[in-house]
PDB file of C-alpha atoms in Angstrom:
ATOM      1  CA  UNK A   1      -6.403  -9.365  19.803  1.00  0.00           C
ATOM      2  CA  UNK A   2      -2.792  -9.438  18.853  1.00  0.00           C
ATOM      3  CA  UNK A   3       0.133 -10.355  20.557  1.00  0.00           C
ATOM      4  CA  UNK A   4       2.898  -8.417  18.789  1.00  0.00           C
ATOM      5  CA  UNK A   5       3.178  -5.462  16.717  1.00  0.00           C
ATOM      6  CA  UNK A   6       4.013  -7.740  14.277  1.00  0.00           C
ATOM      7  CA  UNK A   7       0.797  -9.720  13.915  1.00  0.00           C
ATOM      8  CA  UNK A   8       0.103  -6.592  12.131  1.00  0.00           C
ATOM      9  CA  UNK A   9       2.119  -6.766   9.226  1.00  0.00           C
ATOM     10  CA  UNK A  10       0.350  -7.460   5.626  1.00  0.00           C
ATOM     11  CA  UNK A  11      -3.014  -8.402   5.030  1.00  0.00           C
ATOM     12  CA  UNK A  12      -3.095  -4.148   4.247  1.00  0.00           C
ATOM     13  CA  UNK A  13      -6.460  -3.191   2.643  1.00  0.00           C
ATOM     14  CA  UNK A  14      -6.558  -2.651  -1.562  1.00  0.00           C
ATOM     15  CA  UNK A  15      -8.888   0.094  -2.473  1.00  0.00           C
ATOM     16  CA  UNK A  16     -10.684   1.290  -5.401  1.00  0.00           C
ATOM     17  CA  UNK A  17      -9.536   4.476  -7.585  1.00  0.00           C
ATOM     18  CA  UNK A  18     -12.789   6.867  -7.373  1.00  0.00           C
ATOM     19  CA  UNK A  19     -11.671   9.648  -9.607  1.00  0.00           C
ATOM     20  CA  UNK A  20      -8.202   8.993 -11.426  1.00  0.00           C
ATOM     21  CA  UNK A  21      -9.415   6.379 -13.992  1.00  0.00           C
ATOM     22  CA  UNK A  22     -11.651   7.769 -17.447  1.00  0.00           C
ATOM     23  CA  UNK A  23     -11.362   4.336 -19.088  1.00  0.00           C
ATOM     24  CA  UNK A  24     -15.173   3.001 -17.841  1.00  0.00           C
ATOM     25  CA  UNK A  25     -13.792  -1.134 -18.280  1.00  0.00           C
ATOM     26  CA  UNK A  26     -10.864  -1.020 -16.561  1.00  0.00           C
ATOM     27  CA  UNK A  27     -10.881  -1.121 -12.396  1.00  0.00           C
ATOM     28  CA  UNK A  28      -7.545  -0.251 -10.544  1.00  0.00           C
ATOM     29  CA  UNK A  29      -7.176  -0.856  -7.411  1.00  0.00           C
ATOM     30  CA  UNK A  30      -4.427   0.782  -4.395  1.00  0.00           C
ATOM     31  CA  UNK A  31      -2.687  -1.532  -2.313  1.00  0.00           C
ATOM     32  CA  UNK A  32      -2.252   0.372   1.000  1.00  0.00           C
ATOM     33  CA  UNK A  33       1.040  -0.568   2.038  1.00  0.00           C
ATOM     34  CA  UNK A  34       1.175   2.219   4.197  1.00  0.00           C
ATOM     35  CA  UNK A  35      -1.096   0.587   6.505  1.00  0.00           C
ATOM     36  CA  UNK A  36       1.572  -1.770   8.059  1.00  0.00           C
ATOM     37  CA  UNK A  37       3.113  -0.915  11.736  1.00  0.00           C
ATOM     38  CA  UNK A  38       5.889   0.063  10.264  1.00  0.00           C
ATOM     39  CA  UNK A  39       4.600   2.174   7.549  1.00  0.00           C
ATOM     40  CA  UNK A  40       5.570   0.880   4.241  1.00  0.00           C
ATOM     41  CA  UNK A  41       5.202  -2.832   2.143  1.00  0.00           C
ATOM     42  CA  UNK A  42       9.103  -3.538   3.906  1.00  0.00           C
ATOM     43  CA  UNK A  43       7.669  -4.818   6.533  1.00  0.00           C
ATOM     44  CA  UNK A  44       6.962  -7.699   5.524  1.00  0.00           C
ATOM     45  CA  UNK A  45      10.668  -8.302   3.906  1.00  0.00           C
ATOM     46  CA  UNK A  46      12.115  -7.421   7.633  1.00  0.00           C
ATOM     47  CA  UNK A  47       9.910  -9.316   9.415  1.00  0.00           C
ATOM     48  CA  UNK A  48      10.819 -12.363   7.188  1.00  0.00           C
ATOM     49  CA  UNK A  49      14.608 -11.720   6.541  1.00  0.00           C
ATOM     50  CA  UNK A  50      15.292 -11.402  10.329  1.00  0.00           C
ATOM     51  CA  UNK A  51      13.124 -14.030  11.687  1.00  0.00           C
ATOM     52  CA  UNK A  52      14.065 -16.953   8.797  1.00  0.00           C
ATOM     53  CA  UNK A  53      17.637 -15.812   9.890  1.00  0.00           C
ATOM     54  CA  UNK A  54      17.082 -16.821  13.434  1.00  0.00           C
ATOM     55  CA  UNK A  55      14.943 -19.385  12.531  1.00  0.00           C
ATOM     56  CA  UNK A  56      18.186 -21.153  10.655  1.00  0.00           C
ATOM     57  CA  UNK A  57      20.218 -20.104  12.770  1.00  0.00           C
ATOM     58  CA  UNK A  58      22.227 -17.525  10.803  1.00  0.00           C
ATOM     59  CA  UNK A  59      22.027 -15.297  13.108  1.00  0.00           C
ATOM     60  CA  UNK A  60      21.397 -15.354  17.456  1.00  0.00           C
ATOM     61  CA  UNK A  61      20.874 -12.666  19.603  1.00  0.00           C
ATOM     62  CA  UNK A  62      24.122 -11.287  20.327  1.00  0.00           C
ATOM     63  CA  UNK A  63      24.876 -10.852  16.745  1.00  0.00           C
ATOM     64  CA  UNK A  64      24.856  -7.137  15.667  1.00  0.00           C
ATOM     65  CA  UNK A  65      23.565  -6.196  12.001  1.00  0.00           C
ATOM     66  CA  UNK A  66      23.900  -3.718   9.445  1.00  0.00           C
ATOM     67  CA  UNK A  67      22.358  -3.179   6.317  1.00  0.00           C
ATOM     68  CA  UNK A  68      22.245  -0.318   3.524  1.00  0.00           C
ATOM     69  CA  UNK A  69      18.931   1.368   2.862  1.00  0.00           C
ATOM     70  CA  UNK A  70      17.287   4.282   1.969  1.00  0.00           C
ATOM     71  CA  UNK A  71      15.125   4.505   3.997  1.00  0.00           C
ATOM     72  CA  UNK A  72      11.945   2.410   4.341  1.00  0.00           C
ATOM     73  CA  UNK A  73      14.025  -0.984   5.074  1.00  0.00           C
ATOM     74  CA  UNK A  74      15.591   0.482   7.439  1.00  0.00           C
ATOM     75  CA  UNK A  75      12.639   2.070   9.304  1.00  0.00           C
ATOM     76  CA  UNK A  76      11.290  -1.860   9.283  1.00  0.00           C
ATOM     77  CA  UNK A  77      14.480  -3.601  10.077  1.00  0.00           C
ATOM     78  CA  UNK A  78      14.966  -1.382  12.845  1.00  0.00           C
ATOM     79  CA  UNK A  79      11.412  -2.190  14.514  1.00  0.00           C
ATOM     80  CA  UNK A  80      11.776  -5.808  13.644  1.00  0.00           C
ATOM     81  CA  UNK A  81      15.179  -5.589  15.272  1.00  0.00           C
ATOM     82  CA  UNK A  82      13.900  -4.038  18.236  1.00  0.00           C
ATOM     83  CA  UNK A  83      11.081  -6.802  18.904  1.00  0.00           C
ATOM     84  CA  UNK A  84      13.687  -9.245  18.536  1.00  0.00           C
ATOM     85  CA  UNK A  85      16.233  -7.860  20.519  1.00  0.00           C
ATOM     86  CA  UNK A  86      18.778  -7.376  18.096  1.00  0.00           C
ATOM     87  CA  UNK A  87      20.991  -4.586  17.655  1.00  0.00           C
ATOM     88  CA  UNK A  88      21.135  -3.141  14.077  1.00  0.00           C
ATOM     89  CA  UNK A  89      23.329  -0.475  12.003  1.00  0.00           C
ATOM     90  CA  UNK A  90      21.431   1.766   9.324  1.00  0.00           C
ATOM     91  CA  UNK A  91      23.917   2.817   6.650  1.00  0.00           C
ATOM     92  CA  UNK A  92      22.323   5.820   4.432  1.00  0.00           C
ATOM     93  CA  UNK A  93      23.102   8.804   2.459  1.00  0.00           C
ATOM     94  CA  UNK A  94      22.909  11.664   4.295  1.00  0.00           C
ATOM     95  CA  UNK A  95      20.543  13.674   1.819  1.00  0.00           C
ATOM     96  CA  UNK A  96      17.664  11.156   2.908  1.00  0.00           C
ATOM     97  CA  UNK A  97      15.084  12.849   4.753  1.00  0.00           C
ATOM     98  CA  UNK A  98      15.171  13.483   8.343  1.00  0.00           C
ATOM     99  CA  UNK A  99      11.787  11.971   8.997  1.00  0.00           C
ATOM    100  CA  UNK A 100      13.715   8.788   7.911  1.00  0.00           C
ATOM    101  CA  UNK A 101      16.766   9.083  10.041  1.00  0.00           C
ATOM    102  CA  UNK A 102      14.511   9.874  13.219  1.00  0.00           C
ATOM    103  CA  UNK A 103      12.269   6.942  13.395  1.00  0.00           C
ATOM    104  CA  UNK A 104      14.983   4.666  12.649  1.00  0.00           C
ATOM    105  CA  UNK A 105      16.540   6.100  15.893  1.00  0.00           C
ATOM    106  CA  UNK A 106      13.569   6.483  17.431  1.00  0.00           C
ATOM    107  CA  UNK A 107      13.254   2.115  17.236  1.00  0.00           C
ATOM    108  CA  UNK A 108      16.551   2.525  18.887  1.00  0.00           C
ATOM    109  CA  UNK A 109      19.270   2.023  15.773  1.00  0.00           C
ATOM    110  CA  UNK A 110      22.169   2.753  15.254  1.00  0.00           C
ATOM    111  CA  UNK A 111      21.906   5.552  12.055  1.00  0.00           C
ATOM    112  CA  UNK A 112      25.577   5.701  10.214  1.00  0.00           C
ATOM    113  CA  UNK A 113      24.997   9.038   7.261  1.00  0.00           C
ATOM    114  CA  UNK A 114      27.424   8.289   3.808  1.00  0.00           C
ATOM    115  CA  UNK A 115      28.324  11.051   1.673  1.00  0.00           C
ATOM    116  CA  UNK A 116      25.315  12.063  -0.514  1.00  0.00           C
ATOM    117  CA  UNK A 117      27.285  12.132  -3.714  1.00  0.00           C
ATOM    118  CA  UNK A 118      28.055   8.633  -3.265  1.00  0.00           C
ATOM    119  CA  UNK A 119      24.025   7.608  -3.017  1.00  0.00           C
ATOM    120  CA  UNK A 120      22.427   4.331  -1.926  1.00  0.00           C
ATOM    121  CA  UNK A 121      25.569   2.739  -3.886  1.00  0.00           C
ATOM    122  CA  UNK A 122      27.979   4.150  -1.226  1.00  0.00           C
ATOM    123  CA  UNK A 123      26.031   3.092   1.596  1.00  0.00           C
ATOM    124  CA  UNK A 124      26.231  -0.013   0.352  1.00  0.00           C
ATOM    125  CA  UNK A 125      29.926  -0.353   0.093  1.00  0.00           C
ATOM    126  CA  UNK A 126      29.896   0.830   3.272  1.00  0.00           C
ATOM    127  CA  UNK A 127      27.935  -2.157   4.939  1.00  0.00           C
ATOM    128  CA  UNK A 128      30.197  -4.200   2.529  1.00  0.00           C
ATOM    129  CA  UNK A 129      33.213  -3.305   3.955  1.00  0.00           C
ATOM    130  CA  UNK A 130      32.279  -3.462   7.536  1.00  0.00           C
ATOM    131  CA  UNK A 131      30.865  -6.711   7.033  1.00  0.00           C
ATOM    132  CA  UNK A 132      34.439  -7.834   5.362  1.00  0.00           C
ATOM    133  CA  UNK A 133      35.638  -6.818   8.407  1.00  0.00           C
ATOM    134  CA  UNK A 134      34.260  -9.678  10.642  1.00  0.00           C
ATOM    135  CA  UNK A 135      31.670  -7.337  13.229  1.00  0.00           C
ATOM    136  CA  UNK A 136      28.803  -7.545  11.161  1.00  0.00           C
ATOM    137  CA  UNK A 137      25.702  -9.671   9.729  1.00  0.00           C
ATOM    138  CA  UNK A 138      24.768  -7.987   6.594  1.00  0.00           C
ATOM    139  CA  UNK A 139      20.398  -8.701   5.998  1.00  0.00           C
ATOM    140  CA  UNK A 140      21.913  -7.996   2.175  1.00  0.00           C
ATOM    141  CA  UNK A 141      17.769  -7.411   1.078  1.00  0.00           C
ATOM    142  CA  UNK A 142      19.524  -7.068  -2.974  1.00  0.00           C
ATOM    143  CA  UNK A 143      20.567 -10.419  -3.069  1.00  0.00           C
ATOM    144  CA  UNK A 144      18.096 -12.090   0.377  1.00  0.00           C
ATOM    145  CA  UNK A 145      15.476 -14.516  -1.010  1.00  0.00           C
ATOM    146  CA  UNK A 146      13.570 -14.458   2.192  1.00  0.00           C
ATOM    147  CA  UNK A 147      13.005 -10.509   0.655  1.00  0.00           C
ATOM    148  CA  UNK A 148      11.175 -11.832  -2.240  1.00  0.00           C
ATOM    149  CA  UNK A 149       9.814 -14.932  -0.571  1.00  0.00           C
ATOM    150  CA  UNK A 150       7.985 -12.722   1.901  1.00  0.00           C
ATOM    151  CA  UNK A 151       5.964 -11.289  -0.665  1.00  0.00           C
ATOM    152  CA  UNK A 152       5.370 -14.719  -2.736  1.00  0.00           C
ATOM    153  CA  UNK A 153       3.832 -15.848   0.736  1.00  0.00           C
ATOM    154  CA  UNK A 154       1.548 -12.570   1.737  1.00  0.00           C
ATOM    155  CA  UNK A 155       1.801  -9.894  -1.120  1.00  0.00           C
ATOM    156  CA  UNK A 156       0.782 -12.075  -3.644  1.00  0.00           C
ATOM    157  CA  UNK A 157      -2.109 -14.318  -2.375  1.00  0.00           C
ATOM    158  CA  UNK A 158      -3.619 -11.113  -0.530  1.00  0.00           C
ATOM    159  CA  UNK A 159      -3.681  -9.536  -4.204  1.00  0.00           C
ATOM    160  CA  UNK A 160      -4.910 -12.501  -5.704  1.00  0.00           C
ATOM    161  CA  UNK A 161      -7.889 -13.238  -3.058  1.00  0.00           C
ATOM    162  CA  UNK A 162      -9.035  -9.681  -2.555  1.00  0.00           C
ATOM    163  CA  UNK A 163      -9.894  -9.120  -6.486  1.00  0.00           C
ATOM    164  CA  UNK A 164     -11.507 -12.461  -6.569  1.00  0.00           C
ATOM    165  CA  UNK A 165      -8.796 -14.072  -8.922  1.00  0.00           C
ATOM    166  CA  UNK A 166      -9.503 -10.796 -10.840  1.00  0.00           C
ATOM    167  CA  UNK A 167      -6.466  -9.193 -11.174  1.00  0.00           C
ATOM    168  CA  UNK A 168      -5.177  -9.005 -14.685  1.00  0.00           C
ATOM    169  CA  UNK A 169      -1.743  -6.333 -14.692  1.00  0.00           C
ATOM    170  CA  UNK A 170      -0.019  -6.119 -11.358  1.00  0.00           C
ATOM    171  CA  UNK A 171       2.134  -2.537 -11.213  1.00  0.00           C
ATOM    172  CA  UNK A 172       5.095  -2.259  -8.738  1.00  0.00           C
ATOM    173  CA  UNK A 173       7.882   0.685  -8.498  1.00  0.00           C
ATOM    174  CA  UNK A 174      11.385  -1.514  -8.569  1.00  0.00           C
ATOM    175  CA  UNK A 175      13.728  -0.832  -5.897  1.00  0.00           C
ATOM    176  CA  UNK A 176      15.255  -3.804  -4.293  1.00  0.00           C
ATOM    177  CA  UNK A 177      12.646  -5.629  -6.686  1.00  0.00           C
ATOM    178  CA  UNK A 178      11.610  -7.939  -4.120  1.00  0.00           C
ATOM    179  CA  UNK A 179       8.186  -6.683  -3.603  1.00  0.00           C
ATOM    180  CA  UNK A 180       7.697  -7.941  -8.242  1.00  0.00           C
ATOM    181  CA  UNK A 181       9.786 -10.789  -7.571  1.00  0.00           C
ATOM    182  CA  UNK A 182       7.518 -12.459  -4.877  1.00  0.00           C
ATOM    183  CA  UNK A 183       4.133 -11.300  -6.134  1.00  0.00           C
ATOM    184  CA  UNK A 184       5.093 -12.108  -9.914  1.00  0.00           C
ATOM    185  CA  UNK A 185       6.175 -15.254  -8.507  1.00  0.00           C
ATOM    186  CA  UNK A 186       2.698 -16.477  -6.715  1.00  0.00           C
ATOM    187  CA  UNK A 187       0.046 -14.473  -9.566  1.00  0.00           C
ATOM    188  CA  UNK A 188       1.894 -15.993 -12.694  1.00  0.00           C
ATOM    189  CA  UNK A 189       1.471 -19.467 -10.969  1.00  0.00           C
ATOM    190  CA  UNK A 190      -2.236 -18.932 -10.473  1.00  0.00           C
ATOM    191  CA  UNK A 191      -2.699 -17.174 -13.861  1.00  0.00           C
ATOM    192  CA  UNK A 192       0.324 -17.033 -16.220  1.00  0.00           C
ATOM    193  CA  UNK A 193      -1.969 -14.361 -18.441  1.00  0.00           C
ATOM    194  CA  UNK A 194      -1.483 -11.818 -15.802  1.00  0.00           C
ATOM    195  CA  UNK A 195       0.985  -9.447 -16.737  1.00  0.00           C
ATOM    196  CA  UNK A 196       3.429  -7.822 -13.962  1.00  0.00           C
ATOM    197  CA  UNK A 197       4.632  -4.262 -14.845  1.00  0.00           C
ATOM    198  CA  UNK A 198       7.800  -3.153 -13.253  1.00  0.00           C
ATOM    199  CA  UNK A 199       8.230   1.016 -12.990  1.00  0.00           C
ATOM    200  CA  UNK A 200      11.548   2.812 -13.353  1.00  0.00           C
ATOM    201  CA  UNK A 201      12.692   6.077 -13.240  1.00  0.00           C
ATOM    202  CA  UNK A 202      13.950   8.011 -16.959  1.00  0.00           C
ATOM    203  CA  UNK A 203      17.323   8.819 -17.057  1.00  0.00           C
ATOM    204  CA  UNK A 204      18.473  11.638 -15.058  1.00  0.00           C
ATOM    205  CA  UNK A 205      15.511  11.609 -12.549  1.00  0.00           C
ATOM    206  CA  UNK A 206      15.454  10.900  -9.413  1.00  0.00           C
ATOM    207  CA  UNK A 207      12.789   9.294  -7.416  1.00  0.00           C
ATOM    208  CA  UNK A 208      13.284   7.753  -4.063  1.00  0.00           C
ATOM    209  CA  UNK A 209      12.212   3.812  -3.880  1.00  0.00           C
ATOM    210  CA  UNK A 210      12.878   3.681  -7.534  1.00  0.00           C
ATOM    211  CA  UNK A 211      15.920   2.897  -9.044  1.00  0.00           C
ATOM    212  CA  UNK A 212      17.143   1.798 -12.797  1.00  0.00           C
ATOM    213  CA  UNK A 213      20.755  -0.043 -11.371  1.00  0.00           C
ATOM    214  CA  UNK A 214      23.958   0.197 -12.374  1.00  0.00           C
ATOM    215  CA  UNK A 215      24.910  -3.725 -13.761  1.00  0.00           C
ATOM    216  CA  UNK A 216      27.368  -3.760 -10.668  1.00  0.00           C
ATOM    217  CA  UNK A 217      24.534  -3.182  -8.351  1.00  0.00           C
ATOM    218  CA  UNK A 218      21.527  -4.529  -9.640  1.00  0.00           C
ATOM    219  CA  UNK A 219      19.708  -6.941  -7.424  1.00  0.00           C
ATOM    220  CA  UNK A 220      21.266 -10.328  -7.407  1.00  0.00           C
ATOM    221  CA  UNK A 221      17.185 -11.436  -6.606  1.00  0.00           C
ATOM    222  CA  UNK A 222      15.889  -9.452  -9.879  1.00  0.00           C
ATOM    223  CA  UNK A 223      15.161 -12.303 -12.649  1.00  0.00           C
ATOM    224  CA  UNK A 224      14.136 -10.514 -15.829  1.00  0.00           C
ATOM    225  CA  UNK A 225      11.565 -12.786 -17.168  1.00  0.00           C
ATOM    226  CA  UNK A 226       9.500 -12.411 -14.392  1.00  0.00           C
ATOM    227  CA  UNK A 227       8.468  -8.734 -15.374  1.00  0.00           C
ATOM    228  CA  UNK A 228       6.314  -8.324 -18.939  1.00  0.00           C
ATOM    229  CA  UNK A 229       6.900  -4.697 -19.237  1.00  0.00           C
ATOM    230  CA  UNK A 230       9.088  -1.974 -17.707  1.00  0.00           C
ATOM    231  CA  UNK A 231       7.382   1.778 -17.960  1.00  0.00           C
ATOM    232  CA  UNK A 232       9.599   4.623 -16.716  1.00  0.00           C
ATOM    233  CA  UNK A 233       8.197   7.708 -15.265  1.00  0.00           C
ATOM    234  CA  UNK A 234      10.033  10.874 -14.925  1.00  0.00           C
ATOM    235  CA  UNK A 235      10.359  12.941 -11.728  1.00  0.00           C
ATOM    236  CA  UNK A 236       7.973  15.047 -12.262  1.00  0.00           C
ATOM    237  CA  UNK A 237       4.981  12.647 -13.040  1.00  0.00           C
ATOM    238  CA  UNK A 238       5.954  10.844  -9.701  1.00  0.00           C
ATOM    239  CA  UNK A 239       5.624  14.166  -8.180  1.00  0.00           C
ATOM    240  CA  UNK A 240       2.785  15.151  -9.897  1.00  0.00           C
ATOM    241  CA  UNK A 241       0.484  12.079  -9.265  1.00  0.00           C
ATOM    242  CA  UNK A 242       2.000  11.461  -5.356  1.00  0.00           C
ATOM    243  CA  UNK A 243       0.284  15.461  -5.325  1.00  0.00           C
ATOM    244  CA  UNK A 244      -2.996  13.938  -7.108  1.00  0.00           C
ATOM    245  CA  UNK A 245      -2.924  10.500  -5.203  1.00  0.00           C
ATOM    246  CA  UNK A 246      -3.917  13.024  -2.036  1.00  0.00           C
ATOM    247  CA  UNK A 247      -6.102  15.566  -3.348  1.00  0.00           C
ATOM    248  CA  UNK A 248      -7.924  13.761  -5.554  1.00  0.00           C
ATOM    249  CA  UNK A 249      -8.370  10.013  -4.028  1.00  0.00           C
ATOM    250  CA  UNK A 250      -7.341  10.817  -0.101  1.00  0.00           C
ATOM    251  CA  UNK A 251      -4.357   8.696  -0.278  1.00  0.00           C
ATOM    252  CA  UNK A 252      -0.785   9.847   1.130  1.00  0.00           C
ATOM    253  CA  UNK A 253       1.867   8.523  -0.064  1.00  0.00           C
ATOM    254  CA  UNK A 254       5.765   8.721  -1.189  1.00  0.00           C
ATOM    255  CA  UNK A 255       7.223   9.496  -4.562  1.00  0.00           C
ATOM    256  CA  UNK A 256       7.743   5.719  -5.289  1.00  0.00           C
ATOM    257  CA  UNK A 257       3.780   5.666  -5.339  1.00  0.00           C
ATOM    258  CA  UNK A 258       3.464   8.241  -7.082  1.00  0.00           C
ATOM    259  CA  UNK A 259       5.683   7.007  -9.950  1.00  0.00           C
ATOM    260  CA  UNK A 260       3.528   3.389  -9.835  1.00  0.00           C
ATOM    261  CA  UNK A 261       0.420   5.177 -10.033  1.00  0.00           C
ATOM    262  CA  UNK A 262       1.571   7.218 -12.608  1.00  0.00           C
ATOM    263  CA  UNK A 263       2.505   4.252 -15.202  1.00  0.00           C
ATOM    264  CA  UNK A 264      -1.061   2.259 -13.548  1.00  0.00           C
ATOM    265  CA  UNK A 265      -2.943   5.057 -15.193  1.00  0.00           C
ATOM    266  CA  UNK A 266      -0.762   5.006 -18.267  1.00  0.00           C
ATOM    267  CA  UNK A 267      -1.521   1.255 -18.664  1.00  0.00           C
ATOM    268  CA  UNK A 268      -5.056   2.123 -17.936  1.00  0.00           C
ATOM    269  CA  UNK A 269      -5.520   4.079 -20.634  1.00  0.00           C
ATOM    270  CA  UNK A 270      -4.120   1.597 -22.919  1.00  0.00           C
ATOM    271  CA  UNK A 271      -6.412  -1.380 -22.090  1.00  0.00           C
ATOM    272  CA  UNK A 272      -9.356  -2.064 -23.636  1.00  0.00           C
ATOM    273  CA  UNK A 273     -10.229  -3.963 -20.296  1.00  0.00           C
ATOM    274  CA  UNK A 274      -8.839  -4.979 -17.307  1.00  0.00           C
ATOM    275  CA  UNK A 275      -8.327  -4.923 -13.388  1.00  0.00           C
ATOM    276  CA  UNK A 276      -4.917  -3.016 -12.085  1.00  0.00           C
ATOM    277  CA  UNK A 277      -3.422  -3.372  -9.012  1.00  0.00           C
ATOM    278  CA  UNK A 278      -0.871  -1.095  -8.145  1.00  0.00           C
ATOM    279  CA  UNK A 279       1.612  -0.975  -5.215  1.00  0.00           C
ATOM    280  CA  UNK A 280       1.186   1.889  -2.488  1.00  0.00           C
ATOM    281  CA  UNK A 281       4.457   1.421  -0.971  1.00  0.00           C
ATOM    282  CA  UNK A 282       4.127   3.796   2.047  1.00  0.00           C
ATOM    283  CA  UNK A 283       2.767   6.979   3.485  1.00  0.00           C
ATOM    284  CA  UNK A 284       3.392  10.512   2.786  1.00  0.00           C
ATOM    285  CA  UNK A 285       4.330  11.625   6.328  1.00  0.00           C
ATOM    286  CA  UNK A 286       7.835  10.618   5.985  1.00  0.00           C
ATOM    287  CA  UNK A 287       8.458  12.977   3.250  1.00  0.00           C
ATOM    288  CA  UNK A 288       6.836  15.978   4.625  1.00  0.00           C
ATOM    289  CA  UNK A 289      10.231  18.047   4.913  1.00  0.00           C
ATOM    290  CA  UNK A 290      11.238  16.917   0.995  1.00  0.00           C
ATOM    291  CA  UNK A 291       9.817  19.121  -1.654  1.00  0.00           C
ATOM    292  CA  UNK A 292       7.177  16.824  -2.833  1.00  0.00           C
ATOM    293  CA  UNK A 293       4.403  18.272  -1.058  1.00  0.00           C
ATOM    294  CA  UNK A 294       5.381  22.526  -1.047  1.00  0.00           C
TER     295      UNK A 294
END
């Protein structure tokens, strides 16, 4: 039995490709981020940001936040918020999809829409300048270390215990990069051999969860020599493989995980041997009104 809703977050199951893989030594595995209350591996990053905030007093209850997403923070800030008491401001573009912008609302947030053309960037100069302004805590998950600390505490050792100190390339889409920071953090100290790929969109494309940063916005968290290998993976291979992560294995997720998966099979191939792990960073039902799945 559980007390809270957020006893529930991590410790998500990591399950074996049936189908995807040809090569007949290499395993990968899925790690079904998905399966958190929230829906999606920023759970744990909320849970941690908001409650190490309180916990050092950064923050109390009457203090109002705001933070720039697009979209899966935000649906976990807003339910971490909401157990806590806190009220919170969601700054996104207004192209995200609607699925998003409800269930933020629907954990009682306040949803503020930026001009599409202006992207996650804009949103984020939005929260900037509001926070300039004196109303507002920023969370700031680009440059948080309780983001990346979240997963160095749960992400990783999960990984690392559940393929029996197995695990030999860990695969992660980069958004925030917090997710690759913390688990390349804990698996290199247990194994430095272990190699942690780090997936990017190609130029041009666009794939939500993934980003390649301008220099003026790239995570102040992201240290470089924590990731071997970056492997970019156009829109339509995210699209493509989110299609075939359903049909063909019975798992529904987002583009993001469909990009990952993507570059885990292209590393797959490659090996001579091994055993993958990539990152299934949420669940498909949130992009049902996108064109992924038409």
């Amino acid at each position: 039995m559980n007390n809270s809703i957020l006893d529930l977050i991590g410790n998500t199951p990591l399950v074996k490709a049936q189908t995807l893989v040809e090569n007949p030594k290499v395993e990968l595995y899925f790690k079904l981020e998905g399966q958190n209350p929230g829906g999606s591996v920023k759970d744990r990053a909320a849970y941690n940001m908001i409650k190490s905030a309180l916990d050092r007093g950064d923050i109390t209850r009457e203090t109002k936040l705001i933070e720039a997403t697009s979209g899966n923070t935000g649906i976990a800030l807003a339910m971490v918020a909401r157990i806590f008491k806190l009220d919170i401001e969601l700054v996104m573009p207004e192209n995200s999809t609607i699925e998003r912008v409800q269930t933020m609302r629907a954990y009682g947030a306040k949803v503020t829409l930026t001009d599409a053309e202006g992207g996650i960037e804009g949103a984020r100069d939005y929260a900037e300048t509001k926070m300039a302004e004196g109303d507002y805590f920023m969370i700031n998950q680009f440059s948080n270390n309780d983001n990346w600390q979240a997963h160095y505490h749960t992400t990783g050792p999960e990984i690392w215990n559940d393929t029996r100190h197995k695990i030999s390339h860990f695969v992660s889409s980069m958004g925030t990069t917090g997710t690759i920071m913390g688990t390349s953090t804990y698996l290199k100290e247990k194994n430095n051999e272990i190699q942690i790929v780090g997936v990017q969109p190609t130029d041009n494309s666009r794939i939500p969860g993934i980003r390649k940063w301008p220099e003026a916005y790239l995570p102040k968290i992201f240290v470089p020599t924590k990731v071997d290998r970056i492997l970019e993976v156009s829109e339509e291979e995210a699209v493509s493989m989110t299609k075939k992560l359903a049909e063909e294995e019975g798992i529904f997720a987002g583009m993001s995980s469909g990009g990952a998966a993507a570059a885990a099979l292209r590393l797959c191939n490659e090996l001579e041997e091994g055993v993958v792990v990539s990152i299934v960073c949420d669940r498909g039902d949130r992009y049902l009104s996108s064109h992924i799945f038409d």
